[in-house]
N, CA and C of each residue as an Amber inpcrd file, in Angstrom:
protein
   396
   0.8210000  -1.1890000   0.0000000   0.0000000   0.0000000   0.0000000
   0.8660000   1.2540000   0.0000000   0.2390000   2.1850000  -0.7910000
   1.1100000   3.4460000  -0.6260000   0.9130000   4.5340000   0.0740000
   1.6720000   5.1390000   0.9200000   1.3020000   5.9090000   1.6620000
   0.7270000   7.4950000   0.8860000  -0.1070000   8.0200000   1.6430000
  -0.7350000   9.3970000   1.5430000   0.2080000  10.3330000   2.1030000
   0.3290000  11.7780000   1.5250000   0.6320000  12.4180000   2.8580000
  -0.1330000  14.0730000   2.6570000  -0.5010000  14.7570000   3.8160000
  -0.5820000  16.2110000   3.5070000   0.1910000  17.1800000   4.4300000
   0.6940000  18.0530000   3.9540000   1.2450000  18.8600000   5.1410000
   1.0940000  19.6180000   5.9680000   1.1690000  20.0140000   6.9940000
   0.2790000  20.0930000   8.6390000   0.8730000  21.8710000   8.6800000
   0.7550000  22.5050000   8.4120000   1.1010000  23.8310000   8.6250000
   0.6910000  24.9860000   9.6410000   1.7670000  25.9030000  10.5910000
   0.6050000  26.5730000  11.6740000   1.8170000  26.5890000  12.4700000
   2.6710000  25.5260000  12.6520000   3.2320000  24.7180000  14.2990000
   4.0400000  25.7010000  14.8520000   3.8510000  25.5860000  16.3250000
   5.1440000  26.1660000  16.5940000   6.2960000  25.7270000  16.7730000
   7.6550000  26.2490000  16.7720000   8.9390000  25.9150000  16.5840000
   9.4990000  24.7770000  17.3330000   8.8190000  24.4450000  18.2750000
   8.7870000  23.6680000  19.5620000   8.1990000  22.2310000  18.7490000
   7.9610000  21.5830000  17.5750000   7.6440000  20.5830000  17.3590000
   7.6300000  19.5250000  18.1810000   8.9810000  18.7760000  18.1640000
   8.7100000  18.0620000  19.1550000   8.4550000  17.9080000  20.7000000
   8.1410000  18.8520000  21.0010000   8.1920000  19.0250000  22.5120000
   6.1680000  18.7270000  22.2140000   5.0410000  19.1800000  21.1400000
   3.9600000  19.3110000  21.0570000   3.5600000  18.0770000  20.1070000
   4.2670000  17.4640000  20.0670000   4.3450000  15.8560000  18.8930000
   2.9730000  15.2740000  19.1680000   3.2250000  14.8890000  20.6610000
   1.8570000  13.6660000  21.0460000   1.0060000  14.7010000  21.3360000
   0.5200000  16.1030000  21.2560000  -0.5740000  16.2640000  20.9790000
  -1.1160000  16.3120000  19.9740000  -0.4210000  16.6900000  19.2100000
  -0.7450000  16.6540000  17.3600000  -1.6340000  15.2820000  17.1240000
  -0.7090000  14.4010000  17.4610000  -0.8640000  13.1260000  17.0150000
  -1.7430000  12.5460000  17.5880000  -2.1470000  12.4380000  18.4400000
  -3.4400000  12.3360000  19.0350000  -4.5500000  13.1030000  18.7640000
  -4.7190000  14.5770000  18.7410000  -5.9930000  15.0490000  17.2890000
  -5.6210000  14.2200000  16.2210000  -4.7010000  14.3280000  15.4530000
  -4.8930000  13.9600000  14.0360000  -5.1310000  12.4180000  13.9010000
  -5.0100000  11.0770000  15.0750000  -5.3430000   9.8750000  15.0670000
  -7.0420000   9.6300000  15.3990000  -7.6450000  10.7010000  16.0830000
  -9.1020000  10.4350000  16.3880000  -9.6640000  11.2150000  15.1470000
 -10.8030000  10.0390000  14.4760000 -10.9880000  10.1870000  13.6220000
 -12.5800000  11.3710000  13.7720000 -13.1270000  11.4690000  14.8410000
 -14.2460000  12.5620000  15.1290000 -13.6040000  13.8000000  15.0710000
 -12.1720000  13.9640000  15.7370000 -11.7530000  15.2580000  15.8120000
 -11.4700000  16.1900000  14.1330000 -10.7230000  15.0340000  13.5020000
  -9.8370000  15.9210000  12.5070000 -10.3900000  15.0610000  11.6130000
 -11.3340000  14.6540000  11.4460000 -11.9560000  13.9440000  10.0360000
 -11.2420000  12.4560000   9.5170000 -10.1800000  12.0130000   9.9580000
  -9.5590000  11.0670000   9.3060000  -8.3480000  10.5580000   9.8930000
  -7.8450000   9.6040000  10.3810000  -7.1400000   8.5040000  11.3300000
  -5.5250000   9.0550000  10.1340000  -4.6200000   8.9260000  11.0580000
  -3.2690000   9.1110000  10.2750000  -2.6970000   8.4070000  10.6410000
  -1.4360000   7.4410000  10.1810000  -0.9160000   6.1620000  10.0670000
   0.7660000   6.5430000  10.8220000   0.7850000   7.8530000  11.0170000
   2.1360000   8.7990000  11.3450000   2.2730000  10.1600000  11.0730000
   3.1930000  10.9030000  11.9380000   3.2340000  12.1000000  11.5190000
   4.9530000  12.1000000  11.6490000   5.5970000  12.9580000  10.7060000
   6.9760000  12.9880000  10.4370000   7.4250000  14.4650000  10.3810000
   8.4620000  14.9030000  10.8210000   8.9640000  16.3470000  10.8300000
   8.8950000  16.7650000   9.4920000   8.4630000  17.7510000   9.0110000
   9.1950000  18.6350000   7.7510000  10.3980000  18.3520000   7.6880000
  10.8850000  17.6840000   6.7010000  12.2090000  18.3020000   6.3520000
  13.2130000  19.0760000   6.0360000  12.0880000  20.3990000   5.7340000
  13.1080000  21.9810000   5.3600000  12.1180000  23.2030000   6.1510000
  11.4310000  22.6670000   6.7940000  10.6720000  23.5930000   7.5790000
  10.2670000  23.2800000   9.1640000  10.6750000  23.8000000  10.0940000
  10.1230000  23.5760000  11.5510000   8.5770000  23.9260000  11.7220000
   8.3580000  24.5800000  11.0180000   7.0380000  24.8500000  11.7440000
   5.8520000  24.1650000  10.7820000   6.1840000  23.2380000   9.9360000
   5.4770000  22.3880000   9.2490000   5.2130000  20.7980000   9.5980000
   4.2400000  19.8680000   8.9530000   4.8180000  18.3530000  10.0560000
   4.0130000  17.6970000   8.5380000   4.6230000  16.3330000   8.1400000
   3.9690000  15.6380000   6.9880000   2.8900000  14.9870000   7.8040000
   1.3680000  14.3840000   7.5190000   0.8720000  13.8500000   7.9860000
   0.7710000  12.4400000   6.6020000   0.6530000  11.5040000   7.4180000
   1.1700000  10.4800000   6.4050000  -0.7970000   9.0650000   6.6160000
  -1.1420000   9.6690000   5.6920000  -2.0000000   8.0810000   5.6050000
  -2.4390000   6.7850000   5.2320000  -3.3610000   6.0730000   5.2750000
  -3.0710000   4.8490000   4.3700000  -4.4070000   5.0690000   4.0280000
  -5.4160000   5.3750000   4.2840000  -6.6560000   5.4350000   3.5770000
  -7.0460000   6.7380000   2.8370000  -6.5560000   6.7590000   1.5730000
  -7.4000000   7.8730000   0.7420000  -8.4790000   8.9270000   1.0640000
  -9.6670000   7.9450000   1.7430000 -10.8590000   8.7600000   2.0430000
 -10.5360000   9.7310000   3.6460000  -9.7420000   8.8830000   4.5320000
  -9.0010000   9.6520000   5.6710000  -8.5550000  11.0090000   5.0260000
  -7.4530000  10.9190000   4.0420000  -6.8430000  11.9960000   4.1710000
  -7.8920000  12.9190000   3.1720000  -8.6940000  12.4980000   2.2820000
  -9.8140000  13.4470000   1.7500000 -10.7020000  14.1360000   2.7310000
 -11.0260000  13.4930000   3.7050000 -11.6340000  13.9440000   4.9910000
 -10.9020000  15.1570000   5.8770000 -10.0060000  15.0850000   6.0590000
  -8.9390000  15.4410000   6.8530000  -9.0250000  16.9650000   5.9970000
  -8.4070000  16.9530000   4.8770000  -8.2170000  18.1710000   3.4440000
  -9.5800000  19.0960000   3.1740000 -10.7350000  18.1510000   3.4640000
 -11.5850000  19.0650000   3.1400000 -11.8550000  19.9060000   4.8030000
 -11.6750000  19.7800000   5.7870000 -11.9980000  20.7350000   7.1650000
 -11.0730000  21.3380000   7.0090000  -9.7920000  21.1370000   6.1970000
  -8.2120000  22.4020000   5.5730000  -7.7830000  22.8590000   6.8890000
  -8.7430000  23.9750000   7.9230000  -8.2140000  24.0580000   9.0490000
  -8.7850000  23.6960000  10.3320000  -7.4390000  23.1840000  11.3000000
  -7.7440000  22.6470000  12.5220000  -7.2840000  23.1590000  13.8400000
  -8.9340000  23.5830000  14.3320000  -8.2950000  23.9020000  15.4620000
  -7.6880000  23.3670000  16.6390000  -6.4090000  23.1960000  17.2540000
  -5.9800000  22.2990000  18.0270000  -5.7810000  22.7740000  19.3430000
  -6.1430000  22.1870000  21.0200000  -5.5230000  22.9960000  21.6530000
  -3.7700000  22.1340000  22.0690000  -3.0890000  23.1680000  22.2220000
  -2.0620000  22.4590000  22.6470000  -1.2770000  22.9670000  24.0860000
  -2.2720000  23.7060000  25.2820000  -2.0590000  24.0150000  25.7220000
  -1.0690000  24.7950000  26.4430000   0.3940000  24.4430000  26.0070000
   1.0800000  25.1130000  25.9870000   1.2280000  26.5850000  25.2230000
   0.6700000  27.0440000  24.3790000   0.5850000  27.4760000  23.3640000
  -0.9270000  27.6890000  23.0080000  -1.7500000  27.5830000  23.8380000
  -3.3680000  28.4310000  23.5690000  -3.4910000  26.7940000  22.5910000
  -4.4180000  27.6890000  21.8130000  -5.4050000  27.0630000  21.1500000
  -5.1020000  27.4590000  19.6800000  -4.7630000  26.3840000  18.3540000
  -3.5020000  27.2810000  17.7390000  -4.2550000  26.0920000  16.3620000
  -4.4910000  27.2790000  15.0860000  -4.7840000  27.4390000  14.1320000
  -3.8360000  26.8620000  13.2810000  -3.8380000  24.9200000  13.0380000
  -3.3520000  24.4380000  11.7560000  -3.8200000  24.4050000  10.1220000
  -3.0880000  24.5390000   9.4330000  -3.8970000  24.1390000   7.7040000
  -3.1460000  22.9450000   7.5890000  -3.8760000  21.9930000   6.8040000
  -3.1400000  21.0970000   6.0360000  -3.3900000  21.4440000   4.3370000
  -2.5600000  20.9580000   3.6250000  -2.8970000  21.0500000   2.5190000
  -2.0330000  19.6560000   1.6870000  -1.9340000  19.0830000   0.2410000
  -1.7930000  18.5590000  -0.1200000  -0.0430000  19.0540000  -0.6080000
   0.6250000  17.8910000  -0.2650000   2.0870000  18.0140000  -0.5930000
   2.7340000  18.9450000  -2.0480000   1.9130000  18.6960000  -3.0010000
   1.9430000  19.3760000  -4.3860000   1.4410000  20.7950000  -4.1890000
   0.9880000  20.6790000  -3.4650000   0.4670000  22.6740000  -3.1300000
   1.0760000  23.6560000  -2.2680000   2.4010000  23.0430000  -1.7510000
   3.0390000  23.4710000  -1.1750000   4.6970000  23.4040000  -1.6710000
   4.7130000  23.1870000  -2.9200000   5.9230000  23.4410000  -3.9230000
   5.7210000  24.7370000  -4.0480000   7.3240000  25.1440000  -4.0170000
   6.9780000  26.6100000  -4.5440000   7.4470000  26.4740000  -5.8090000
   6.5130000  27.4900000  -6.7940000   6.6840000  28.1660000  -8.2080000
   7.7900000  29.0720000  -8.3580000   8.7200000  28.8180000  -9.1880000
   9.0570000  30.2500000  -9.1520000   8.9810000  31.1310000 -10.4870000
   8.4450000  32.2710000 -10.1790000   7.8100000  33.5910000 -10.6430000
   8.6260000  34.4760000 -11.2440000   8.7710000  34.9510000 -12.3260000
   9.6500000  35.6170000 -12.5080000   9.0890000  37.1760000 -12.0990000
   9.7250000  37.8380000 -11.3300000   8.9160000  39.2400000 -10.5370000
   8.2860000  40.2520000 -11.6780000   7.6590000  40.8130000 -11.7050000
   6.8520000  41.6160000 -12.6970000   7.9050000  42.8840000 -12.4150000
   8.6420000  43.7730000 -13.8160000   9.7700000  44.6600000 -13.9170000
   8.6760000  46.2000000 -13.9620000   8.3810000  46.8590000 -12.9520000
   7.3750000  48.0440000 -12.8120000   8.1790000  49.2530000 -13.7830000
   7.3800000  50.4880000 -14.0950000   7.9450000  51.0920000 -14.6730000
   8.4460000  52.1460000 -13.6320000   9.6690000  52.9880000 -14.0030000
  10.0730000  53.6070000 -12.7350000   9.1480000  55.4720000 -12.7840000
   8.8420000  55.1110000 -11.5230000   8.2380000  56.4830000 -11.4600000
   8.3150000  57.4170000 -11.8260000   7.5710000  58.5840000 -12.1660000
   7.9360000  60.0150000 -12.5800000   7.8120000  61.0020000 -11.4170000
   8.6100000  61.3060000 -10.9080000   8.9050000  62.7270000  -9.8490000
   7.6650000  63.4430000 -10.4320000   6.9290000  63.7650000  -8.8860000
   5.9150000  64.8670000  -9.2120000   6.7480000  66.3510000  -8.4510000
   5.8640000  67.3690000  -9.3120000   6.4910000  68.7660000  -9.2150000
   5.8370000  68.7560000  -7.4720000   3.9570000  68.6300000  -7.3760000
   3.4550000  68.9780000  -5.9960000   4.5090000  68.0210000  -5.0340000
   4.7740000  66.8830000  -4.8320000   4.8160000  66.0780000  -4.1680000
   6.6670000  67.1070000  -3.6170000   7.1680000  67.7700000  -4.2720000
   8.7000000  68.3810000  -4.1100000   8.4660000  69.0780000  -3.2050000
   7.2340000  69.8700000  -3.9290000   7.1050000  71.5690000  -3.0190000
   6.3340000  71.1970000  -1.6080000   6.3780000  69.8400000  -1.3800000
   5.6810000  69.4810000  -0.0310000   6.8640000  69.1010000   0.9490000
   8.0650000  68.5640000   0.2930000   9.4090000  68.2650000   1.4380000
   9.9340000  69.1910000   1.7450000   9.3880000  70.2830000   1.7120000
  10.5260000  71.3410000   2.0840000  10.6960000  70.9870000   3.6390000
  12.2720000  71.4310000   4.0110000  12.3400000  71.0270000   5.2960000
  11.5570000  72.4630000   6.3610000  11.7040000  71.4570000   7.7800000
  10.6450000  72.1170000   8.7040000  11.8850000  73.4180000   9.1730000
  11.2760000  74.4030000   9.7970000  12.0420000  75.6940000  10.4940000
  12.6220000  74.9650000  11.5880000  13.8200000  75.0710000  11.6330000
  14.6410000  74.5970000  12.9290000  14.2360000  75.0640000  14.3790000
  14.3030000  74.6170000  15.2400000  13.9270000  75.2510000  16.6310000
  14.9620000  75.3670000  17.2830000  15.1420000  76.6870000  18.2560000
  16.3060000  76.4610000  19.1800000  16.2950000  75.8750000  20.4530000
  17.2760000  75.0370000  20.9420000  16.5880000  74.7310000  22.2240000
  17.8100000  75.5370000  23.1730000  18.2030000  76.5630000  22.8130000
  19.1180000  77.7050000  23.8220000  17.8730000  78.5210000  24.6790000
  18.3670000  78.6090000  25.8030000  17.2240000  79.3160000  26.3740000
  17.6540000  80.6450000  26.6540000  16.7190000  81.6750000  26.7160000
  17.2410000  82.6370000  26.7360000  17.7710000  83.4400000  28.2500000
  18.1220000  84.4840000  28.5010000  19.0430000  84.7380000  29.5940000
  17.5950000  85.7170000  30.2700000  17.2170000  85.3890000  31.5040000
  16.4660000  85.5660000  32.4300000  17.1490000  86.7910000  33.2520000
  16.0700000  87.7130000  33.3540000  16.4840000  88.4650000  34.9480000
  16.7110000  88.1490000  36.2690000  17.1860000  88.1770000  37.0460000
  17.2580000  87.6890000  38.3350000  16.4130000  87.3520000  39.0480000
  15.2270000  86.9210000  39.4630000  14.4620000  86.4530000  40.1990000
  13.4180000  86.2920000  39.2380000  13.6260000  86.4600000  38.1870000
  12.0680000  86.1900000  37.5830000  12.2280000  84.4680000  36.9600000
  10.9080000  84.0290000  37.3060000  10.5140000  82.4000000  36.6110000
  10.4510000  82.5290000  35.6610000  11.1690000  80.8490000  35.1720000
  11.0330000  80.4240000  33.7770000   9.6000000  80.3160000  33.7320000
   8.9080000  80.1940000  32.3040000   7.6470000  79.6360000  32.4520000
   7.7690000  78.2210000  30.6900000   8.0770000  77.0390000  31.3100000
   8.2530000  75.9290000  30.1890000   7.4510000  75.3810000  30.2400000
């Protein structure tokens, strides 16, 4: 049989220290829609986790509730996505080349700089108060 997998996204950095709670939502099948056969670290990401299944309709179950709320007490009550391994390749894009702006005339006559302030104070008569 071949294994399923989708990827568990959300986690905090602390993975394994929050393992057996994960894994325990994602094994009861009332909680998270669908029984998982294992869960395995990301390999290029900490805050990601593979969820690995053997029944198709599990992990279709699982994909369609997308997000899960988990508590993990340490850490509140904390907002996972899963999504399907292929949807989490990145593309790469070649960046869109913008055209470079044109200097506006208003936008100049608005930087003018501000009037300097002094902060010298000035020389007081003898008994008379500052008033700052």
């Amino acid at each position: 049989m071949e294994e399923k997998s989708l990827v568990l996204e959300g986690l905090p950095e602390d993975f394994h220290r929050i393992k057996a709670k994960i894994e325990l939502y994602f094994r009861n099948k009332r909680r998270s829609g669908g029984e998982i056969s294992e869960i395995r670290e990301h390999p290029d990401d900490k805050r990601k986790a593979l969820l690995l299944y053997i029944k198709e309709e599990d992990l279709k179950k699982v994909l369609e509730k997308r997000i899960h709320k988990v508590d993990l007490k340490l850490h509140g009550s904390v907002e996972l996505t899963v999504k399907l391994t292929e949807d989490t390749k990145i593309k790469k894009i070649k960046p869109q080349v913008l055209p470079k702006p044109e200097t506006c005339l208003v936008l100049k006559s608005l930087a003018a700089p501000a009037p300097k302030v002094s902060l010298v104070r000035q020389p007081t008569a003898a008994g008379q108060k500052v008033g700052l």
